[in-house]
XYZ file of C-alpha atoms in Angstrom:
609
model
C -11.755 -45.187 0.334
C -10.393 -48.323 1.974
C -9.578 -47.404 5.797
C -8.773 -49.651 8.536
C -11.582 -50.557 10.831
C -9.898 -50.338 13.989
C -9.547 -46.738 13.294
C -10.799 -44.225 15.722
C -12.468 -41.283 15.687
C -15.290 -41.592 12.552
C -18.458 -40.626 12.731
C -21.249 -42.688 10.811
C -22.338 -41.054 7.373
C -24.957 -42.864 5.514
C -26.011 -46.572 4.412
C -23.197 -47.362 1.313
C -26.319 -48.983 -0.511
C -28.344 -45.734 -0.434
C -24.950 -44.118 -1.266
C -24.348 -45.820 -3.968
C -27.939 -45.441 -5.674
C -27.661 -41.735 -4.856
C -24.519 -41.278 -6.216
C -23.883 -38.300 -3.627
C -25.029 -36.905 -0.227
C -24.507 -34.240 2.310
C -23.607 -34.986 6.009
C -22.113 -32.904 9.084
C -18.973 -34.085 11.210
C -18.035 -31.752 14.076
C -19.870 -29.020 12.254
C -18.488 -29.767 9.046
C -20.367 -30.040 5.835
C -19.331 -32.714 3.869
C -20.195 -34.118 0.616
C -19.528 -37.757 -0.054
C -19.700 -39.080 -3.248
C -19.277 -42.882 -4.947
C -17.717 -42.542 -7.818
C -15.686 -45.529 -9.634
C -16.446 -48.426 -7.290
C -14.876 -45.855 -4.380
C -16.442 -43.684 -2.127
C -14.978 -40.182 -1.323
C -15.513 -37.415 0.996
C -14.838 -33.607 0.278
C -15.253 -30.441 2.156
C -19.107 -29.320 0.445
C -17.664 -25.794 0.745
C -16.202 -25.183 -2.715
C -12.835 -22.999 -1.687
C -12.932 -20.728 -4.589
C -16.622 -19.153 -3.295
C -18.281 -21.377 -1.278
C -21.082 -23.213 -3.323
C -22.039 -26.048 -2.130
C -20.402 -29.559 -4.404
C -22.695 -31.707 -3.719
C -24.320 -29.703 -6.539
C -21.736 -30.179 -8.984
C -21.181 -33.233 -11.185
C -18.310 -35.788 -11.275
C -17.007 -37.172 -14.391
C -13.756 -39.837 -14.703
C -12.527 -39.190 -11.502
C -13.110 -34.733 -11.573
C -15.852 -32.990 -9.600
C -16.574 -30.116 -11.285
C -18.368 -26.811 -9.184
C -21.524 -25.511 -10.973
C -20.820 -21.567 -10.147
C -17.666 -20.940 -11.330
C -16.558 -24.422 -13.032
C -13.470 -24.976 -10.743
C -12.495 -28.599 -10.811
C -10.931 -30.929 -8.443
C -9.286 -34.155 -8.352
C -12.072 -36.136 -6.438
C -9.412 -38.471 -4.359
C -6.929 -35.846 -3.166
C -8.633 -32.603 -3.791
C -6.211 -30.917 -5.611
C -7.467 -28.117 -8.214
C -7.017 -27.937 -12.022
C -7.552 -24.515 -11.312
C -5.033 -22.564 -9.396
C -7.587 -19.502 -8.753
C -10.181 -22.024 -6.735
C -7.470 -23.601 -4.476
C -7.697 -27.141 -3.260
C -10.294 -28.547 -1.283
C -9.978 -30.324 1.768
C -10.779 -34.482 1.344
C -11.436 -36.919 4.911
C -10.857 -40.548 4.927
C -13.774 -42.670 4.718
C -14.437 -46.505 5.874
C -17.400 -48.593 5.817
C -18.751 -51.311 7.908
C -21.139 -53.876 7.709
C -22.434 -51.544 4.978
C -22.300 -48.043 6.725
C -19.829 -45.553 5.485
C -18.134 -43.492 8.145
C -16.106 -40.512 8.068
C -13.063 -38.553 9.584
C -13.927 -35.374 11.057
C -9.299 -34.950 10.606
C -8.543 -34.043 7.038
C -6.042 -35.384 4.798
C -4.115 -32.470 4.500
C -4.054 -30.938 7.955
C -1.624 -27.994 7.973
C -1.311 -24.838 9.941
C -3.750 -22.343 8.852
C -0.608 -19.859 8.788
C 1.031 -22.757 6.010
C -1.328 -22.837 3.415
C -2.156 -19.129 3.637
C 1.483 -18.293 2.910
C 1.906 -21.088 0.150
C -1.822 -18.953 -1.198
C -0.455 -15.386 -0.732
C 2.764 -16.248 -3.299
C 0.216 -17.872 -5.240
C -1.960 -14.407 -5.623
C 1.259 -12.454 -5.779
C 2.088 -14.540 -8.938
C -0.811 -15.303 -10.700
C -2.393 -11.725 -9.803
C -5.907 -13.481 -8.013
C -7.401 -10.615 -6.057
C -9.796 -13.137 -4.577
C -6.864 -15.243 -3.341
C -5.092 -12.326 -1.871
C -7.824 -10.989 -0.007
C -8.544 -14.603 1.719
C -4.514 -14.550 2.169
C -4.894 -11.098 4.249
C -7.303 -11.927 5.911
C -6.788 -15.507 7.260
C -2.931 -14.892 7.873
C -4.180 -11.817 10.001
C -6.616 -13.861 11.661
C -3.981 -16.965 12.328
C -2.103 -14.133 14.378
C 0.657 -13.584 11.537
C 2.550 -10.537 11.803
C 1.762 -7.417 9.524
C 5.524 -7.181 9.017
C 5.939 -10.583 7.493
C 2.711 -9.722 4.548
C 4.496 -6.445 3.981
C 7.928 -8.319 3.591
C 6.585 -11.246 1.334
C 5.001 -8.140 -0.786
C 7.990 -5.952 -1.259
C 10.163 -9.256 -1.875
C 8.552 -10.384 -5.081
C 7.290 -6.957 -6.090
C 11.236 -5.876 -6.319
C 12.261 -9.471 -7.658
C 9.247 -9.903 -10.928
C 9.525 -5.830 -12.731
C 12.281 -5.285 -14.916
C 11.274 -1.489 -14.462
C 11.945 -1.716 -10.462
C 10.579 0.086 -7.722
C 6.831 0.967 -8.830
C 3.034 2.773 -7.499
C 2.294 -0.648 -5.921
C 5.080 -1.281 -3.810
C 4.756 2.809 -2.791
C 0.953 2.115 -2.378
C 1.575 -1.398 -0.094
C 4.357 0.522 1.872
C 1.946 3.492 2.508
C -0.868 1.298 3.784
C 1.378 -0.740 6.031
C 3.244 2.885 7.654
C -0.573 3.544 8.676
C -1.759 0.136 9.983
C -2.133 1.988 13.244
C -4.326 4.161 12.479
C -6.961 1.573 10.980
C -9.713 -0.509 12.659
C -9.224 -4.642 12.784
C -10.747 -5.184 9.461
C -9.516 -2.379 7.768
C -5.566 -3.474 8.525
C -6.508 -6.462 6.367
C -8.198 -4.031 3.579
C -4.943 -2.147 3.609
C -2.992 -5.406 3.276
C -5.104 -6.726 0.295
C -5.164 -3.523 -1.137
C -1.268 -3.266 -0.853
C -0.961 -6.494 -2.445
C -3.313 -6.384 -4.868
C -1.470 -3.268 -6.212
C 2.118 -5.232 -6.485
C 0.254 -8.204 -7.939
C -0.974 -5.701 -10.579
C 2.190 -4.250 -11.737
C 3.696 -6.867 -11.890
C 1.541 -8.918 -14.041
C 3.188 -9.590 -17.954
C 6.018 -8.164 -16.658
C 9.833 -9.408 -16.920
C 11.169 -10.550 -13.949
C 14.296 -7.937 -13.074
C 17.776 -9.906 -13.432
C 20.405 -8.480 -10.812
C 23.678 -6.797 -11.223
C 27.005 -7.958 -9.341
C 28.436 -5.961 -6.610
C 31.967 -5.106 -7.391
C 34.610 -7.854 -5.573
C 36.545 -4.577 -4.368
C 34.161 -3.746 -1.135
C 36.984 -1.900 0.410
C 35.821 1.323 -1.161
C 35.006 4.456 0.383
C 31.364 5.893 0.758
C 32.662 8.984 -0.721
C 33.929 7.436 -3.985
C 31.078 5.314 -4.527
C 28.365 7.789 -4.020
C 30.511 9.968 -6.667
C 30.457 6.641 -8.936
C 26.589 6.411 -8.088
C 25.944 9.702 -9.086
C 28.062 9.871 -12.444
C 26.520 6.742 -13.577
C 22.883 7.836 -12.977
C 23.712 11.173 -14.879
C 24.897 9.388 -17.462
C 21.916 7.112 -17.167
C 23.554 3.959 -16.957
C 21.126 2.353 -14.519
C 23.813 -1.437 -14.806
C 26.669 0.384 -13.658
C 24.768 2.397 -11.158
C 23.510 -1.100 -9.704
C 26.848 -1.906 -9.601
C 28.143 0.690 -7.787
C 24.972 0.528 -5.248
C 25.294 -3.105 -4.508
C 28.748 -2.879 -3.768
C 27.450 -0.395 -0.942
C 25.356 -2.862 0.571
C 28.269 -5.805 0.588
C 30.742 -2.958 1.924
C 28.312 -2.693 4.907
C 27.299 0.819 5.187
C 24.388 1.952 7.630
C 21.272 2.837 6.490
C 22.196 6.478 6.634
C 24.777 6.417 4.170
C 22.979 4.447 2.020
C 20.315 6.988 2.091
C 23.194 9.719 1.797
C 24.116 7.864 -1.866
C 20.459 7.387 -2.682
C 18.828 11.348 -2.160
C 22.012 12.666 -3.411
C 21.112 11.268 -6.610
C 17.782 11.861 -6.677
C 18.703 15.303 -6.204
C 21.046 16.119 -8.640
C 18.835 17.182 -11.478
C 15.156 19.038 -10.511
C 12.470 17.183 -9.531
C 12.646 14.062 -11.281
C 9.675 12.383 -12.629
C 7.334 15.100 -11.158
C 8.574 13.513 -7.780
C 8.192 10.346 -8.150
C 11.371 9.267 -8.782
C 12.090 10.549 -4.546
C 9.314 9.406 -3.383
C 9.846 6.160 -4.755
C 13.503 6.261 -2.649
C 12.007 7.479 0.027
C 9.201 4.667 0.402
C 12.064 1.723 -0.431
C 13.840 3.172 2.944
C 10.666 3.222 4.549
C 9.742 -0.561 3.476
C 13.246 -1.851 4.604
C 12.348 0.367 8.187
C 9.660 -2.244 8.091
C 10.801 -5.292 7.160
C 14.346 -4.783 8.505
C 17.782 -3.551 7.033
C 19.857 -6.792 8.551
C 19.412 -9.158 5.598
C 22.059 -7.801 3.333
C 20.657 -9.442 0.061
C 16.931 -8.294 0.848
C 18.023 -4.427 1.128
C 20.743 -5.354 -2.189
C 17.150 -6.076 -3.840
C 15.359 -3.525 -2.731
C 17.547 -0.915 -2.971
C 18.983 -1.431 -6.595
C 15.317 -1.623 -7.423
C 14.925 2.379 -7.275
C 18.025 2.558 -9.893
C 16.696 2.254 -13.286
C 13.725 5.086 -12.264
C 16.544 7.340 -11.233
C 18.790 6.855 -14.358
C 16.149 7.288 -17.063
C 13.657 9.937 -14.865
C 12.337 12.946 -16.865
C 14.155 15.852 -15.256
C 12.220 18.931 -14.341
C 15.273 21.566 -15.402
C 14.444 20.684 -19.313
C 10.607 21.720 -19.401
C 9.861 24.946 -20.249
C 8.000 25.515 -16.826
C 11.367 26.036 -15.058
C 12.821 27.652 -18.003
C 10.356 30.377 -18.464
C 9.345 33.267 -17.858
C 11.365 32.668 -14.732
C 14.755 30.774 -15.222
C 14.114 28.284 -12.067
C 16.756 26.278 -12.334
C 19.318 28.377 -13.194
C 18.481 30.248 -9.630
C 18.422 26.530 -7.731
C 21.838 26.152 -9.260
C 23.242 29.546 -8.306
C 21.870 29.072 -4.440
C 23.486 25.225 -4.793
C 26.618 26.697 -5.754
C 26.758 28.816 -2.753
C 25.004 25.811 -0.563
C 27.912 24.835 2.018
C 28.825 28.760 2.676
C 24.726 28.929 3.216
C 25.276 26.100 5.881
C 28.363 27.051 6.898
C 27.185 30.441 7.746
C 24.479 28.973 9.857
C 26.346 26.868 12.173
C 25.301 27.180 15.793
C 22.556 29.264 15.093
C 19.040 28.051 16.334
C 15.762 28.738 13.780
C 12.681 29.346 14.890
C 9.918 29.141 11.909
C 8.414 32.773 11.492
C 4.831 32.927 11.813
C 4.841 34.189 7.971
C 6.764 31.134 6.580
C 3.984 30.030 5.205
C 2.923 33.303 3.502
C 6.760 33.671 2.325
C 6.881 30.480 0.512
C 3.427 31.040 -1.278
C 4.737 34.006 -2.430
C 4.077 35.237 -6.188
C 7.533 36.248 -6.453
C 10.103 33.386 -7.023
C 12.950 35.952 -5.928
C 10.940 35.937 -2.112
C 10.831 32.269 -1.715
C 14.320 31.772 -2.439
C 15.323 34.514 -0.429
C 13.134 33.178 2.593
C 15.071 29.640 2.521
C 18.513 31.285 2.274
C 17.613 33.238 5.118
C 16.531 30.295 7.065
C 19.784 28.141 6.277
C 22.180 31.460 7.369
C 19.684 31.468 10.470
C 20.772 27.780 11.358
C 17.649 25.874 9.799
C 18.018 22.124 9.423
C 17.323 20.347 5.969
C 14.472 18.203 8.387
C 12.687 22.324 9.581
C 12.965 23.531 6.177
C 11.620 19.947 4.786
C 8.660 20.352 7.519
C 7.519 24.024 6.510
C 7.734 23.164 2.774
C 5.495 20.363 3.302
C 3.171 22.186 4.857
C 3.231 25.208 2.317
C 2.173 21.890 0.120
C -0.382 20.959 1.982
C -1.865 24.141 2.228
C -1.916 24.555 -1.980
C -4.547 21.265 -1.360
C -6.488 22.438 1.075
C -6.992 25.660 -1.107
C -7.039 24.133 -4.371
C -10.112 26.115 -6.523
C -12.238 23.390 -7.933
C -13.105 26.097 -10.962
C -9.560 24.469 -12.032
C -8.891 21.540 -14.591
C -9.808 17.826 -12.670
C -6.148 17.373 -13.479
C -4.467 20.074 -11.327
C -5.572 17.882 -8.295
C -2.292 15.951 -9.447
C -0.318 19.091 -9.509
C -0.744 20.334 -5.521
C -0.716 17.268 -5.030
C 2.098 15.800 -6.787
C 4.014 19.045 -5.023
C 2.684 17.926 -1.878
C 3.895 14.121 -1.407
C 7.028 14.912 -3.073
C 7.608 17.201 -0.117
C 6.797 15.070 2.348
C 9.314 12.316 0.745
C 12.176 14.614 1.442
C 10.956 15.466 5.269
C 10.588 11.774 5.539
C 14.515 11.464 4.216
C 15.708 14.727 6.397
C 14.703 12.354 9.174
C 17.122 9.593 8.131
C 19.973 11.675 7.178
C 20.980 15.719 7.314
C 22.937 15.190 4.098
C 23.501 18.584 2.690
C 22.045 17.246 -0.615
C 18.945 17.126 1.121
C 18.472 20.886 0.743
C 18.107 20.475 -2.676
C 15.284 18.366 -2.603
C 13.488 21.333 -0.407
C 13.784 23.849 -2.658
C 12.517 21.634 -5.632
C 9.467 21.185 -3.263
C 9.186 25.292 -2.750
C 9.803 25.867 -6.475
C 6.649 23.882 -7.179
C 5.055 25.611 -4.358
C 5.640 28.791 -5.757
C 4.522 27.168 -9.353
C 1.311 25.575 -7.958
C 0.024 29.526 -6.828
C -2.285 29.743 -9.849
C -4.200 26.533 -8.476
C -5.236 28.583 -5.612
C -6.096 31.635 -7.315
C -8.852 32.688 -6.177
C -8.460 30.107 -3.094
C -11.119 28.008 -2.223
C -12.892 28.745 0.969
C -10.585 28.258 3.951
C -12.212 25.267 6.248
C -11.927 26.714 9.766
C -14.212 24.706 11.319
C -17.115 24.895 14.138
C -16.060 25.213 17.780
C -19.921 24.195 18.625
C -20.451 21.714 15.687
C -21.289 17.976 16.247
C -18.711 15.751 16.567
C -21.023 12.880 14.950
C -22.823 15.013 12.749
C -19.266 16.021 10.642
C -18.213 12.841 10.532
C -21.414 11.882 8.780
C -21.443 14.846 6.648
C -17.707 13.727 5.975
C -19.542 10.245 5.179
C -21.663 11.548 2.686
C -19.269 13.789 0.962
C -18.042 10.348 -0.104
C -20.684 9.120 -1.359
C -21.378 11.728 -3.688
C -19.514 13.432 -6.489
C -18.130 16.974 -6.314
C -18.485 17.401 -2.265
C -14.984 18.424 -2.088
C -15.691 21.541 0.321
C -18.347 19.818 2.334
C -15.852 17.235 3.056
C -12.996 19.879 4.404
C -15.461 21.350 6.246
C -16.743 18.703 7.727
C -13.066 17.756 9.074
C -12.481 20.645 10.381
C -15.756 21.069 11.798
C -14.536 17.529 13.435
C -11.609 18.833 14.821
C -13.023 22.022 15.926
C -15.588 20.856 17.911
C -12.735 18.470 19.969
C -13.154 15.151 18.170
C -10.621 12.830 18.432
C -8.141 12.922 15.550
C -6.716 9.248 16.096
C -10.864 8.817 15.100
C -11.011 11.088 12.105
C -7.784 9.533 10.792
C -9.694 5.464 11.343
C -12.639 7.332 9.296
C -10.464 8.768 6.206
C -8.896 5.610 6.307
C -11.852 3.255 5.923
C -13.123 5.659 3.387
C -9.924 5.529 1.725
C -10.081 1.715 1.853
C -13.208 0.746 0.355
C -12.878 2.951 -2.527
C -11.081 1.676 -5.806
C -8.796 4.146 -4.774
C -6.165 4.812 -7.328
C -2.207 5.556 -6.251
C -2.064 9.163 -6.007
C -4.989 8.884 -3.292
C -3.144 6.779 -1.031
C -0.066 8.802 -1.175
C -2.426 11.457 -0.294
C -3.779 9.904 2.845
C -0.439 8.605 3.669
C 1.242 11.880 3.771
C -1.752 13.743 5.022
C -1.650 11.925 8.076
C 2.220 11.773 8.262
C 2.362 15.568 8.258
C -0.368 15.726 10.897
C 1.650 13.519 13.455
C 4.664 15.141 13.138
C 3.396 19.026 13.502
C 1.121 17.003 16.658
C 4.347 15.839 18.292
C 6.339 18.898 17.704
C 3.391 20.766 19.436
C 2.650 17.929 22.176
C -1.098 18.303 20.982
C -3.359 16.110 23.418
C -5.160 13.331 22.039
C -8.244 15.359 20.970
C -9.554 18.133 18.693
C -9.462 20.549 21.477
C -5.309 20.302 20.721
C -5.290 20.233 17.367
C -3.561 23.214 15.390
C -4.661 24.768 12.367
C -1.305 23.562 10.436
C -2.434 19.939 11.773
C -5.835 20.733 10.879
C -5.139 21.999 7.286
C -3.053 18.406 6.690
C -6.219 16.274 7.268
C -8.403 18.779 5.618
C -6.241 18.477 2.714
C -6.445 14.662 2.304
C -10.370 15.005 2.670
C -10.491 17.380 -0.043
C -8.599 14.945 -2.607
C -10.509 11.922 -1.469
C -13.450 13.709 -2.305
C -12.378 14.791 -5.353
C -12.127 11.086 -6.270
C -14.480 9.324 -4.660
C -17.298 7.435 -4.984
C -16.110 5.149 -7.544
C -17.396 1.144 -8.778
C -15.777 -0.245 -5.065
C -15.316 -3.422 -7.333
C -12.330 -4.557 -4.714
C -14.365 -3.859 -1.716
C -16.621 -6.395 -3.168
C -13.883 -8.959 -3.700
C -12.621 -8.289 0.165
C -16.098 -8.862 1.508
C -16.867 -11.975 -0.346
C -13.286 -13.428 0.925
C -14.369 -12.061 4.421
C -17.607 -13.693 4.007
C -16.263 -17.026 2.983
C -13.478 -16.943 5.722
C -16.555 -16.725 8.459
C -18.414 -19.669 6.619
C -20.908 -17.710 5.257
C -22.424 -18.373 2.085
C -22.068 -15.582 -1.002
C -24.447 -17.551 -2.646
C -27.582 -16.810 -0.128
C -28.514 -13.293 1.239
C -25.814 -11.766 3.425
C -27.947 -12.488 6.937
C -27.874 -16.034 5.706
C -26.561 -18.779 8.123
C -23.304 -19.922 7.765
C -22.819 -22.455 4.660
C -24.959 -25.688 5.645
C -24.331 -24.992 9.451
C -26.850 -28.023 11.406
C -26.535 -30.507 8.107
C -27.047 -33.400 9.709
C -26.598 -37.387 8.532
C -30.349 -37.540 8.118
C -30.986 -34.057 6.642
């Protein structure tokens, strides 16, 4: 490559004649390894890192113009660097000149954009193509380059909502779950949670038809009352175009986030526990990703939102199986105390409720007639949709931590199922008291009271040891990981945790990492998620100190919950862990082709080497 020779700045290479009989050779310019080639008549210069995993090209071949890696046969325009192959990305060229037969070298290269550029441009590119190894560079050299979380979430959720005909799915749930607990997580494990959250949407979206939007209505003058009528006739009928319709007009009319959630759960809520909870949860989670990436672009929440409809219009509905039907008619009493659900509310105005001690006991209750009558009470006694929500979910939470392993592998599902449904609606009762709301708790205490069978007899209750070793439980907890079956060793060894004063924020970093480089499948994130959800609320509402010493057994019983259904699941292959540490790897210039102690790739290559 001609340059001018006034140029400055190039560092000397190699002798063009030995160059030219060698056909190749490796040299170092401000600690870069570079492989020049002469090829054609031309000489060229290329980063010797190949940017799909790191081999080294000066032990590839070139052929009319197209270096070609040995490992994984990704090929590269040899002037510009530009791939054939969209998985391997492009690699970086440097201008070359030689004089008085010398060939010198650039350290600057061709293409010299942000870091925070070209992982963005890569992200989409992983997002559309599905390239788990591209996504987990993306994650991790975006959150290295200082970009914030909020941005990955929002580039996510945008083309997970934009390319799935279906709408709102597991992955966007799972990538909105992992970035609500960012906090909780250790440096590297934020970017595990990102890549994981990513890889998910990539996943679901993969073969699919992209989803083509509805219109709002021109009339935007409309009021919230008639349109969330017009919502909900439209989903009962399941017409999930008109219900678009009706939803985007919403969003142009310009209605707060609270009545959009008002239009949303009263929906979800008109017919039993749709799609074994799904269906709520996925509302739920779309609120909580526009929380995230913000509610003030108006066609960004249209897209979002309307993304839920077609799961709510064509959900199963839980009133037409024959476990509400019989030998108990469930839904026939939900729709008796519905019926009677604004005298309920009515009745309990100005009243303040405190939560008996035997909530709890009421709600798991073998006696369907008992747990209604305990959440009527509590409404007449002044209980909020967000109290009720919050004792329900822990009545859930409880059916985990006591699920029998003598049961079916499958029930798991069930308690849990019960469990982050419940937690959806206490999530929603924060966003909104919409009377509605109520409905959605005593779906989650009808599977409560359905779920009693899964703890019959109960498993051991984990208690925990007030003189126990901090460390010690959380390596017992370690090793109930990494072996099949330890589902009460790892409950105990929470609690054990907790009892003996460890710090929670810890315990939560530990499930979390756990959780993280697992091949964790969805239900086990919504699990951890919700776990540790439930855990911070009942620790604010009790001003619990940072440490175990504060922790309640309520609190406790959340986290020992979400260690008992990790376990249940775990190990498994860790395939994706793999892929993140080879991306980490190549991101620190290491070499995945050499033992993992190696040196970085060709660090100290020098022009004589």
């Amino acid at each position: 490559m001609a340059v001018d020779d006034t140029a400055e700045g190039f560092t000397e290479a190699v002798d063009l004649a030995d160059l030219r009989e060698e056909g190749r050779t490796l040299t170092a310019v401000d600690g870069t390894p570079i492989a020049l080639f002469y090829h054609e008549g031309e000489v060229r210069a290329v980063n010797n890192r190949c940017p799909h995993m790191g081999f080294p090209l000066t032990e590839g071949s070139v052929e009319e113009g197209v270096l070609t890696c040995h490992w994984h046969h990704a090929r590269f325009e040899l002037s510009c660097g530009d791939t054939f192959d969209p998985w391997a990305d492009d690699v970086d060229t440097y201008p070359t000149e030689v004089r008085d037969g010398v060939v010198y070298v650039s350290p600057e290269p061709q293409r010299a954009e942000p870091p925070e550029i070209h992982w963005r441009d890569r992200l989409d590119d992983g997002l559309e193509q599905n390239l788990r190894l591209v996504l987990a560079k993306s994650a991790v050299a975006l959150l290295d380059s200082g970009v914030d979380p909020a941005e990955i979430v929002e580039r996510g959720v945008t083309f997970g909502v934009r390319n799935r005909a279906d709408g709102w799915s597991s992955g966007l749930t799972i990538l909105t779950a992992l970035a609500n607990r960012l906090p909780d997580l250790d440096e590297q494990d934020r970017k595990r949670a990102l890549y994981q959250g990513l890889t998910e949407v990539a996943g679901d979206c993969d073969g699919e038809a992209p989803k083509f939007d509805q219109e709002a209505f021109a009339a935007t003058d409309v009021s919230v009352e008639r349109l969330r009528s017009w919502f909900r006739e439209n989903v009962e009928v399941r017409d999930a175009d008109g219900a678009e319709r009706v939803l985007r007009t919403a969003v142009a009319a310009g209605y707060d986030p609270e009545k959009l959630t008002e239009l949303l759960v009263a929906a979800a809520t008109d017919h039993r526990y749709l799609d074994t909870g799904h269906a709520f949860d996925y509302v739920n989670k779309a609120t909580e990703a526009l929380d995230l990436v913000g509610w003030d672009d108006e066609e960004r929440t249209a897209e979002v939102l309307s993304s839920l409809v077609r799961g709510l219009a064509t959900a199963d509905r839980a009133e037409e199986t024959a476990s509400w039907r019989q030998p108990d008619d469930l839904a026939a009493m939900c729709a008796e105390t519905f019926g009677r659900l604004d005298d309920l509310v009515a009745a309990g105005e100005g009243e303040t409720w405190t939560e008996p001690d035997d909530f709890t006991e009421r709600l798991h209750a073998a006696d369907p007639e008992m747990v209604f009558d305990a959440l009527e009470g509590a409404i007449r006694s002044g209980a909020t949709v967000e109290q009720l929500a919050s004792a329900v979910s822990f009545a859930a939470a409880k059916r985990v931590a006591l699920f029998a392993t003598s049961n079916e592998f499958a029930d798991w599902n069930t308690v849990h199922h019960t469990f982050t449904f419940a937690n959806a609606v206490h999530r929603a009762a924060e966003r909104t008291d919409a009377t509605a709301l109520y409905r959605g708790v005593f779906d989650a205490a009808v599977n409560v009271y359905l779920d009693r069978f899964l703890n019959t007899p109960p498993a051991p209750e984990a208690t925990g040891d007030p003189d126990a070793d901090p460390e010690a439980a959380l390596e017992s907890l370690r090793m109930a990981f990494e072996q099949q079956g330890r589902v009460q060793q790892a409950g105990d060894a929470v609690a054990d945790f907790l009892a003996a004063g460890g710090d929670p924020d810890r315990l939560k970093a530990e499930l979390g990492n756990a959780l993280l480089v697992e091949d964790t499948n969805f239900h086990t994130f919504q699990a951890y998620e919700a776990a540790c959800r439930q855990f911070d609320r009942r620790a604010a509402d009790a001003g619990s100190a940072g440490s175990g010493e504060g922790v309640t057994d309520d609190q406790r019983d959340c986290l020992v919950a979400a260690a008992r259904y990790m376990a249940a699941n775990y190990p498994t292959r860790r395939s994706r862990e793999q892929t993140f540490s080879i991306a980490a790897r190549l991101l620190r210039g290491e070499r995945v082709d050499a033992a993992e102690d190696a040196e970085p790739s060709d660090a100290g290559v020098s022009a004589d080497d």
